[in-house]
Amino acid sequence: MTPEAAHPSPEAADARRAGARPPRERVTSVDVAAPRTEPIARPARWEVDEAEALFTRTLMRAHGRLALLCLLTFAVALLVVTVGMSALPQLQAMTIGGVPVSWLVHAYGFYPLMIGWAVAYAVASRRLERRFRQLVEHE
Amino acid sequence: MNPALSIGAIVAVVVVTAVIGVWGLRISRTTSDFFVASRTVRPVWNASAISGEYLSAGTFLGLSGLVLLSGSDAFWFPIGYAAGYLLVLMLVAAPLRRSGAYTIPDFIQARLDSVLARRLTSALVLIIGWLYIVPQLHGAALALGVVADIPPWVGATTVAVVVGGSVAAGGMRSITFVQAFLFWLKFAALAVPAIFLTLTLSGVEPTIDPELVFPQNAGPAGLDAYATTSLLVALLLGTVGLPHVLVRFYTSPTGASARWTTVGVIILISGFYVASSTIGLIARIAAPDLAAPGVADTVALQLPSRLLPGPVGDLLTALVVAGALAAFLGTSSGLIVSLSSAVSQDLFHGTVRSFRWAALFCTAVPLVVALATAPQGLVTSVGTVFVFAASALSPIILLGIWWRRLTARGAVAGMLVGALSCAAALLASAAVGPSAGWLSSALAQPGLWTIGAATLTTVAVSLVDGRTPVSTDRVLARLHQPERSRARAGASD
């Protein structure tokens, strides 16, 4: 027998029915302002100490650099494929199943690029954050 | 084609959507569930849900229509829509998740500590959302008209009622499940017919003349550099500014998981666009007679029964109809969730009851507009919304995350310049027409200069103003620090 069963209050009954989950909250009847679970508009203090501000700034710059690097290289790749498919007449002349290769490149060629860049960025930014986290924990 | 089968498919989608919505309501326990699904949605589900919300009638029906109508230029739209998520991934996803805000207006207010900036953002979010819902309702009218000769207002009203009702009932938690289901339905509804039709076509002798079906000047060789660049920039940045895209990241547990969710979204929507583009290529081969404005957008619905007469074609048509309906339902319900959140938080302090009233209000307005206007090309109408979002909201969101010296006045000025110049350009474009050379091109694809103008205004006014909010350092620390190190920083307070 669970401890709740010994004290048969409504809350306990709810909790028991729900198992480990939180008791059900009747959202329609309790019509109060939604609590913002992670308030941001009113932080506890306005000032941040010098060290933390510097830390944030460095982290921001590192992340910003990574994002810019990825975006610029992606733009270059995009440009290369675009110029290639529109400027090479051989691609228009060559056909697969009746469809010119240049059309096929335009229809399908860009998505593998995006997926490649997305995965590369996600891995790199995870590594970056891990490095910064270690920096904080070493202090 | 067989209307009974298609109507059966429509009814099935509506019923399943309602059932999942009600099931979601049963496990929607708290107010936080209602608004952000308690921030516990796993990346795979969240990625499916985001994709389900993002893929609209524009690419489901409109893409193949535009490929048929104007050629390979149409492929830039899905490329831009998908690459937009690359921008979201790299610049927005994790910081916005860490901001902890519910909506874009919440974020702007927290960052800039200004009620005026918040109100302006809310107004823009509302305009963008409504503009986006109208083509969805037009698409619904078009699709139902093709399959069963139903009058247009019935289709638009059906979608509006189902969406408004299910959002008002279930909130974010149930919508997440509904969206995830709708994504896989949409994907199957294009991928399965694409496979069947490709096999059918490759079975017959190639009788087509590539020069005629895929003429060089309609292909990649006939590229207009300014128009293409401007469109791509607008589509990429527009994704950042869409209200229903960002609200989804608030449901991820951490910033890092928001990032992996975005990678998942890019993979899923790429798969969808590959299927959709395939239908477009097949349309050029098999249905050149449908290449007329207004009719072209129905080609995805008509192809199966043309190429595969008989029961197989009928079944595939029913599947495409179900997928099209999923596209209208998915996008409009996602939009209405985020619009209702914004309206209820702004005007009614965010209670659940006000959320429900806001949902009905936010559905009714675009329905009236949709009933009063005639449908344009679906993919270009949706593209226009992206251009507007990219001009009005994206520069402020990006600068708010990455630039410490942004001020409230700068943001307000930038939003006004972006929104007004973009709206003026699009209206002027309709008046000037396509024959005025570079001016027509600059007005029809204004993204490049309106985004530039909005960004420059924001930066210039912010620098002159110089009154950065006192909370800037605090908020930026919150946006950019990984969760665990933030907890540590908090513990040392």
PDB file of N, CA, C and O in Angstrom, chain B residues 352-399:
ATOM      1  N   VAL B 352      -5.900  30.880 -19.250  1.00  0.00           N
ATOM      2  CA  VAL B 352      -6.297  29.859 -20.209  1.00  0.00           C
ATOM      3  C   VAL B 352      -7.594  30.241 -20.905  1.00  0.00           C
ATOM      4  O   VAL B 352      -7.759  30.048 -22.107  1.00  0.00           O
ATOM      5  N   ARG B 353      -8.534  30.837 -20.141  1.00  0.00           N
ATOM      6  CA  ARG B 353      -9.801  31.201 -20.772  1.00  0.00           C
ATOM      7  C   ARG B 353      -9.575  32.239 -21.866  1.00  0.00           C
ATOM      8  O   ARG B 353     -10.131  32.152 -22.963  1.00  0.00           O
ATOM      9  N   SER B 354      -8.700  33.211 -21.608  1.00  0.00           N
ATOM     10  CA  SER B 354      -8.461  34.237 -22.620  1.00  0.00           C
ATOM     11  C   SER B 354      -7.764  33.635 -23.833  1.00  0.00           C
ATOM     12  O   SER B 354      -8.009  34.037 -24.964  1.00  0.00           O
ATOM     13  N   PHE B 355      -6.907  32.605 -23.590  1.00  0.00           N
ATOM     14  CA  PHE B 355      -6.262  31.916 -24.700  1.00  0.00           C
ATOM     15  C   PHE B 355      -7.325  31.322 -25.623  1.00  0.00           C
ATOM     16  O   PHE B 355      -7.236  31.405 -26.847  1.00  0.00           O
ATOM     17  N   ARG B 356      -8.356  30.753 -25.023  1.00  0.00           N
ATOM     18  CA  ARG B 356      -9.402  30.124 -25.843  1.00  0.00           C
ATOM     19  C   ARG B 356     -10.172  31.149 -26.662  1.00  0.00           C
ATOM     20  O   ARG B 356     -10.425  30.954 -27.852  1.00  0.00           O
ATOM     21  N   TRP B 357     -10.521  32.275 -26.030  1.00  0.00           N
ATOM     22  CA  TRP B 357     -11.222  33.312 -26.790  1.00  0.00           C
ATOM     23  C   TRP B 357     -10.326  33.857 -27.884  1.00  0.00           C
ATOM     24  O   TRP B 357     -10.763  34.105 -29.012  1.00  0.00           O
ATOM     25  N   ALA B 358      -9.038  34.046 -27.541  1.00  0.00           N
ATOM     26  CA  ALA B 358      -8.090  34.573 -28.532  1.00  0.00           C
ATOM     27  C   ALA B 358      -7.995  33.619 -29.721  1.00  0.00           C
ATOM     28  O   ALA B 358      -7.905  34.054 -30.870  1.00  0.00           O
ATOM     29  N   ALA B 359      -8.020  32.297 -29.453  1.00  0.00           N
ATOM     30  CA  ALA B 359      -7.931  31.320 -30.540  1.00  0.00           C
ATOM     31  C   ALA B 359      -9.094  31.500 -31.514  1.00  0.00           C
ATOM     32  O   ALA B 359      -8.911  31.485 -32.735  1.00  0.00           O
ATOM     33  N   LEU B 360     -10.294  31.679 -30.977  1.00  0.00           N
ATOM     34  CA  LEU B 360     -11.447  31.843 -31.860  1.00  0.00           C
ATOM     35  C   LEU B 360     -11.343  33.143 -32.656  1.00  0.00           C
ATOM     36  O   LEU B 360     -11.587  33.181 -33.852  1.00  0.00           O
ATOM     37  N   PHE B 361     -10.909  34.214 -31.976  1.00  0.00           N
ATOM     38  CA  PHE B 361     -10.747  35.506 -32.636  1.00  0.00           C
ATOM     39  C   PHE B 361      -9.697  35.422 -33.749  1.00  0.00           C
ATOM     40  O   PHE B 361      -9.911  35.898 -34.867  1.00  0.00           O
ATOM     41  N   CYS B 362      -8.561  34.769 -33.431  1.00  0.00           N
ATOM     42  CA  CYS B 362      -7.463  34.698 -34.399  1.00  0.00           C
ATOM     43  C   CYS B 362      -7.806  33.809 -35.589  1.00  0.00           C
ATOM     44  O   CYS B 362      -7.142  33.860 -36.616  1.00  0.00           O
ATOM     45  N   THR B 363      -8.798  32.932 -35.457  1.00  0.00           N
ATOM     46  CA  THR B 363      -9.229  32.120 -36.594  1.00  0.00           C
ATOM     47  C   THR B 363     -10.237  32.876 -37.444  1.00  0.00           C
ATOM     48  O   THR B 363     -10.248  32.749 -38.668  1.00  0.00           O
ATOM     49  N   ALA B 364     -11.089  33.654 -36.775  1.00  0.00           N
ATOM     50  CA  ALA B 364     -12.192  34.293 -37.495  1.00  0.00           C
ATOM     51  C   ALA B 364     -11.690  35.348 -38.475  1.00  0.00           C
ATOM     52  O   ALA B 364     -12.174  35.411 -39.611  1.00  0.00           O
ATOM     53  N   VAL B 365     -10.684  36.150 -38.061  1.00  0.00           N
ATOM     54  CA  VAL B 365     -10.253  37.258 -38.920  1.00  0.00           C
ATOM     55  C   VAL B 365      -9.725  36.759 -40.268  1.00  0.00           C
ATOM     56  O   VAL B 365     -10.212  37.193 -41.324  1.00  0.00           O
ATOM     57  N   PRO B 366      -8.742  35.832 -40.288  1.00  0.00           N
ATOM     58  CA  PRO B 366      -8.274  35.385 -41.611  1.00  0.00           C
ATOM     59  C   PRO B 366      -9.342  34.650 -42.411  1.00  0.00           C
ATOM     60  O   PRO B 366      -9.304  34.678 -43.647  1.00  0.00           O
ATOM     61  N   LEU B 367     -10.286  34.008 -41.734  1.00  0.00           N
ATOM     62  CA  LEU B 367     -11.366  33.337 -42.469  1.00  0.00           C
ATOM     63  C   LEU B 367     -12.168  34.365 -43.259  1.00  0.00           C
ATOM     64  O   LEU B 367     -12.469  34.157 -44.435  1.00  0.00           O
ATOM     65  N   VAL B 368     -12.489  35.480 -42.607  1.00  0.00           N
ATOM     66  CA  VAL B 368     -13.237  36.531 -43.295  1.00  0.00           C
ATOM     67  C   VAL B 368     -12.437  37.043 -44.493  1.00  0.00           C
ATOM     68  O   VAL B 368     -12.965  37.190 -45.601  1.00  0.00           O
ATOM     69  N   VAL B 369     -11.122  37.276 -44.274  1.00  0.00           N
ATOM     70  CA  VAL B 369     -10.275  37.762 -45.383  1.00  0.00           C
ATOM     71  C   VAL B 369     -10.247  36.735 -46.510  1.00  0.00           C
ATOM     72  O   VAL B 369     -10.376  37.078 -47.689  1.00  0.00           O
ATOM     73  N   ALA B 370     -10.097  35.453 -46.153  1.00  0.00           N
ATOM     74  CA  ALA B 370     -10.012  34.407 -47.182  1.00  0.00           C
ATOM     75  C   ALA B 370     -11.299  34.325 -47.988  1.00  0.00           C
ATOM     76  O   ALA B 370     -11.274  34.128 -49.201  1.00  0.00           O
ATOM     77  N   LEU B 371     -12.425  34.486 -47.303  1.00  0.00           N
ATOM     78  CA  LEU B 371     -13.695  34.397 -48.021  1.00  0.00           C
ATOM     79  C   LEU B 371     -13.892  35.602 -48.934  1.00  0.00           C
ATOM     80  O   LEU B 371     -14.553  35.506 -49.958  1.00  0.00           O
ATOM     81  N   ALA B 372     -13.270  36.734 -48.553  1.00  0.00           N
ATOM     82  CA  ALA B 372     -13.494  37.960 -49.325  1.00  0.00           C
ATOM     83  C   ALA B 372     -12.519  38.116 -50.489  1.00  0.00           C
ATOM     84  O   ALA B 372     -12.723  38.964 -51.347  1.00  0.00           O
ATOM     85  N   THR B 373     -11.430  37.319 -50.525  1.00  0.00           N
ATOM     86  CA  THR B 373     -10.438  37.512 -51.578  1.00  0.00           C
ATOM     87  C   THR B 373     -10.329  36.273 -52.453  1.00  0.00           C
ATOM     88  O   THR B 373     -10.739  35.178 -52.054  1.00  0.00           O
ATOM     89  N   ALA B 374      -9.746  36.461 -53.649  1.00  0.00           N
ATOM     90  CA  ALA B 374      -9.548  35.333 -54.562  1.00  0.00           C
ATOM     91  C   ALA B 374      -8.150  34.770 -54.357  1.00  0.00           C
ATOM     92  O   ALA B 374      -7.221  35.513 -54.073  1.00  0.00           O
ATOM     93  N   PRO B 375      -7.989  33.445 -54.465  1.00  0.00           N
ATOM     94  CA  PRO B 375      -6.662  32.870 -54.242  1.00  0.00           C
ATOM     95  C   PRO B 375      -5.653  33.288 -55.304  1.00  0.00           C
ATOM     96  O   PRO B 375      -5.956  33.320 -56.484  1.00  0.00           O
ATOM     97  N   GLN B 376      -4.443  33.630 -54.858  1.00  0.00           N
ATOM     98  CA  GLN B 376      -3.314  33.857 -55.771  1.00  0.00           C
ATOM     99  C   GLN B 376      -2.508  32.555 -55.817  1.00  0.00           C
ATOM    100  O   GLN B 376      -2.924  31.553 -55.246  1.00  0.00           O
ATOM    101  N   GLY B 377      -1.366  32.587 -56.496  1.00  0.00           N
ATOM    102  CA  GLY B 377      -0.507  31.410 -56.469  1.00  0.00           C
ATOM    103  C   GLY B 377      -0.094  31.117 -55.030  1.00  0.00           C
ATOM    104  O   GLY B 377       0.347  32.009 -54.321  1.00  0.00           O
ATOM    105  N   LEU B 378      -0.270  29.852 -54.589  1.00  0.00           N
ATOM    106  CA  LEU B 378      -0.090  29.570 -53.166  1.00  0.00           C
ATOM    107  C   LEU B 378       1.336  29.768 -52.721  1.00  0.00           C
ATOM    108  O   LEU B 378       1.607  30.351 -51.667  1.00  0.00           O
ATOM    109  N   VAL B 379       2.295  29.313 -53.510  1.00  0.00           N
ATOM    110  CA  VAL B 379       3.673  29.347 -53.025  1.00  0.00           C
ATOM    111  C   VAL B 379       4.191  30.788 -53.002  1.00  0.00           C
ATOM    112  O   VAL B 379       4.931  31.189 -52.107  1.00  0.00           O
ATOM    113  N   THR B 380       3.730  31.619 -53.951  1.00  0.00           N
ATOM    114  CA  THR B 380       4.184  33.015 -53.931  1.00  0.00           C
ATOM    115  C   THR B 380       3.497  33.801 -52.812  1.00  0.00           C
ATOM    116  O   THR B 380       4.123  34.680 -52.214  1.00  0.00           O
ATOM    117  N   SER B 381       2.229  33.491 -52.511  1.00  0.00           N
ATOM    118  CA  SER B 381       1.584  34.183 -51.379  1.00  0.00           C
ATOM    119  C   SER B 381       2.330  33.900 -50.092  1.00  0.00           C
ATOM    120  O   SER B 381       2.563  34.796 -49.275  1.00  0.00           O
ATOM    121  N   VAL B 382       2.694  32.636 -49.886  1.00  0.00           N
ATOM    122  CA  VAL B 382       3.435  32.289 -48.677  1.00  0.00           C
ATOM    123  C   VAL B 382       4.801  32.960 -48.697  1.00  0.00           C
ATOM    124  O   VAL B 382       5.270  33.485 -47.681  1.00  0.00           O
ATOM    125  N   GLY B 383       5.441  32.997 -49.877  1.00  0.00           N
ATOM    126  CA  GLY B 383       6.741  33.662 -50.000  1.00  0.00           C
ATOM    127  C   GLY B 383       6.661  35.127 -49.598  1.00  0.00           C
ATOM    128  O   GLY B 383       7.557  35.651 -48.936  1.00  0.00           O
ATOM    129  N   THR B 384       5.561  35.796 -49.971  1.00  0.00           N
ATOM    130  CA  THR B 384       5.379  37.200 -49.610  1.00  0.00           C
ATOM    131  C   THR B 384       5.376  37.390 -48.097  1.00  0.00           C
ATOM    132  O   THR B 384       5.945  38.349 -47.570  1.00  0.00           O
ATOM    133  N   VAL B 385       4.734  36.460 -47.384  1.00  0.00           N
ATOM    134  CA  VAL B 385       4.710  36.549 -45.922  1.00  0.00           C
ATOM    135  C   VAL B 385       6.126  36.464 -45.359  1.00  0.00           C
ATOM    136  O   VAL B 385       6.491  37.180 -44.432  1.00  0.00           O
ATOM    137  N   PHE B 386       6.941  35.595 -45.969  1.00  0.00           N
ATOM    138  CA  PHE B 386       8.334  35.463 -45.511  1.00  0.00           C
ATOM    139  C   PHE B 386       9.083  36.780 -45.714  1.00  0.00           C
ATOM    140  O   PHE B 386       9.857  37.202 -44.853  1.00  0.00           O
ATOM    141  N   VAL B 387       8.867  37.423 -46.869  1.00  0.00           N
ATOM    142  CA  VAL B 387       9.556  38.682 -47.140  1.00  0.00           C
ATOM    143  C   VAL B 387       9.168  39.706 -46.069  1.00  0.00           C
ATOM    144  O   VAL B 387      10.020  40.420 -45.536  1.00  0.00           O
ATOM    145  N   PHE B 388       7.887  39.754 -45.743  1.00  0.00           N
ATOM    146  CA  PHE B 388       7.421  40.720 -44.747  1.00  0.00           C
ATOM    147  C   PHE B 388       8.014  40.418 -43.371  1.00  0.00           C
ATOM    148  O   PHE B 388       8.513  41.311 -42.683  1.00  0.00           O
ATOM    149  N   ALA B 389       7.984  39.148 -42.977  1.00  0.00           N
ATOM    150  CA  ALA B 389       8.554  38.774 -41.678  1.00  0.00           C
ATOM    151  C   ALA B 389      10.046  39.079 -41.637  1.00  0.00           C
ATOM    152  O   ALA B 389      10.564  39.583 -40.635  1.00  0.00           O
ATOM    153  N   ALA B 390      10.728  38.809 -42.757  1.00  0.00           N
ATOM    154  CA  ALA B 390      12.172  39.054 -42.807  1.00  0.00           C
ATOM    155  C   ALA B 390      12.482  40.535 -42.673  1.00  0.00           C
ATOM    156  O   ALA B 390      13.489  40.920 -42.093  1.00  0.00           O
ATOM    157  N   SER B 391      11.607  41.394 -43.222  1.00  0.00           N
ATOM    158  CA  SER B 391      11.871  42.824 -43.151  1.00  0.00           C
ATOM    159  C   SER B 391      11.485  43.392 -41.788  1.00  0.00           C
ATOM    160  O   SER B 391      12.168  44.263 -41.260  1.00  0.00           O
ATOM    161  N   ALA B 392      10.375  42.904 -41.224  1.00  0.00           N
ATOM    162  CA  ALA B 392       9.824  43.556 -40.038  1.00  0.00           C
ATOM    163  C   ALA B 392      10.428  43.026 -38.742  1.00  0.00           C
ATOM    164  O   ALA B 392      10.758  43.800 -37.850  1.00  0.00           O
ATOM    165  N   LEU B 393      10.557  41.708 -38.607  1.00  0.00           N
ATOM    166  CA  LEU B 393      10.930  41.156 -37.304  1.00  0.00           C
ATOM    167  C   LEU B 393      12.338  40.569 -37.238  1.00  0.00           C
ATOM    168  O   LEU B 393      13.022  40.701 -36.223  1.00  0.00           O
ATOM    169  N   SER B 394      12.771  39.922 -38.324  1.00  0.00           N
ATOM    170  CA  SER B 394      14.040  39.186 -38.233  1.00  0.00           C
ATOM    171  C   SER B 394      15.241  40.047 -37.829  1.00  0.00           C
ATOM    172  O   SER B 394      16.025  39.619 -36.982  1.00  0.00           O
ATOM    173  N   PRO B 395      15.414  41.261 -38.416  1.00  0.00           N
ATOM    174  CA  PRO B 395      16.594  42.039 -38.004  1.00  0.00           C
ATOM    175  C   PRO B 395      16.603  42.311 -36.500  1.00  0.00           C
ATOM    176  O   PRO B 395      17.667  42.236 -35.863  1.00  0.00           O
ATOM    177  N   ILE B 396      15.429  42.590 -35.925  1.00  0.00           N
ATOM    178  CA  ILE B 396      15.369  42.930 -34.499  1.00  0.00           C
ATOM    179  C   ILE B 396      15.693  41.702 -33.654  1.00  0.00           C
ATOM    180  O   ILE B 396      16.419  41.785 -32.655  1.00  0.00           O
ATOM    181  N   ILE B 397      15.153  40.542 -34.057  1.00  0.00           N
ATOM    182  CA  ILE B 397      15.418  39.327 -33.286  1.00  0.00           C
ATOM    183  C   ILE B 397      16.906  39.001 -33.322  1.00  0.00           C
ATOM    184  O   ILE B 397      17.532  38.726 -32.289  1.00  0.00           O
ATOM    185  N   LEU B 398      17.498  39.058 -34.526  1.00  0.00           N
ATOM    186  CA  LEU B 398      18.916  38.714 -34.648  1.00  0.00           C
ATOM    187  C   LEU B 398      19.793  39.706 -33.893  1.00  0.00           C
ATOM    188  O   LEU B 398      20.699  39.314 -33.148  1.00  0.00           O
ATOM    189  N   LEU B 399      19.516  41.007 -34.053  1.00  0.00           N
ATOM    190  CA  LEU B 399      20.324  41.991 -33.334  1.00  0.00           C
ATOM    191  C   LEU B 399      20.104  41.870 -31.833  1.00  0.00           C
ATOM    192  O   LEU B 399      21.029  42.045 -31.041  1.00  0.00           O
TER     193      LEU B 399
END
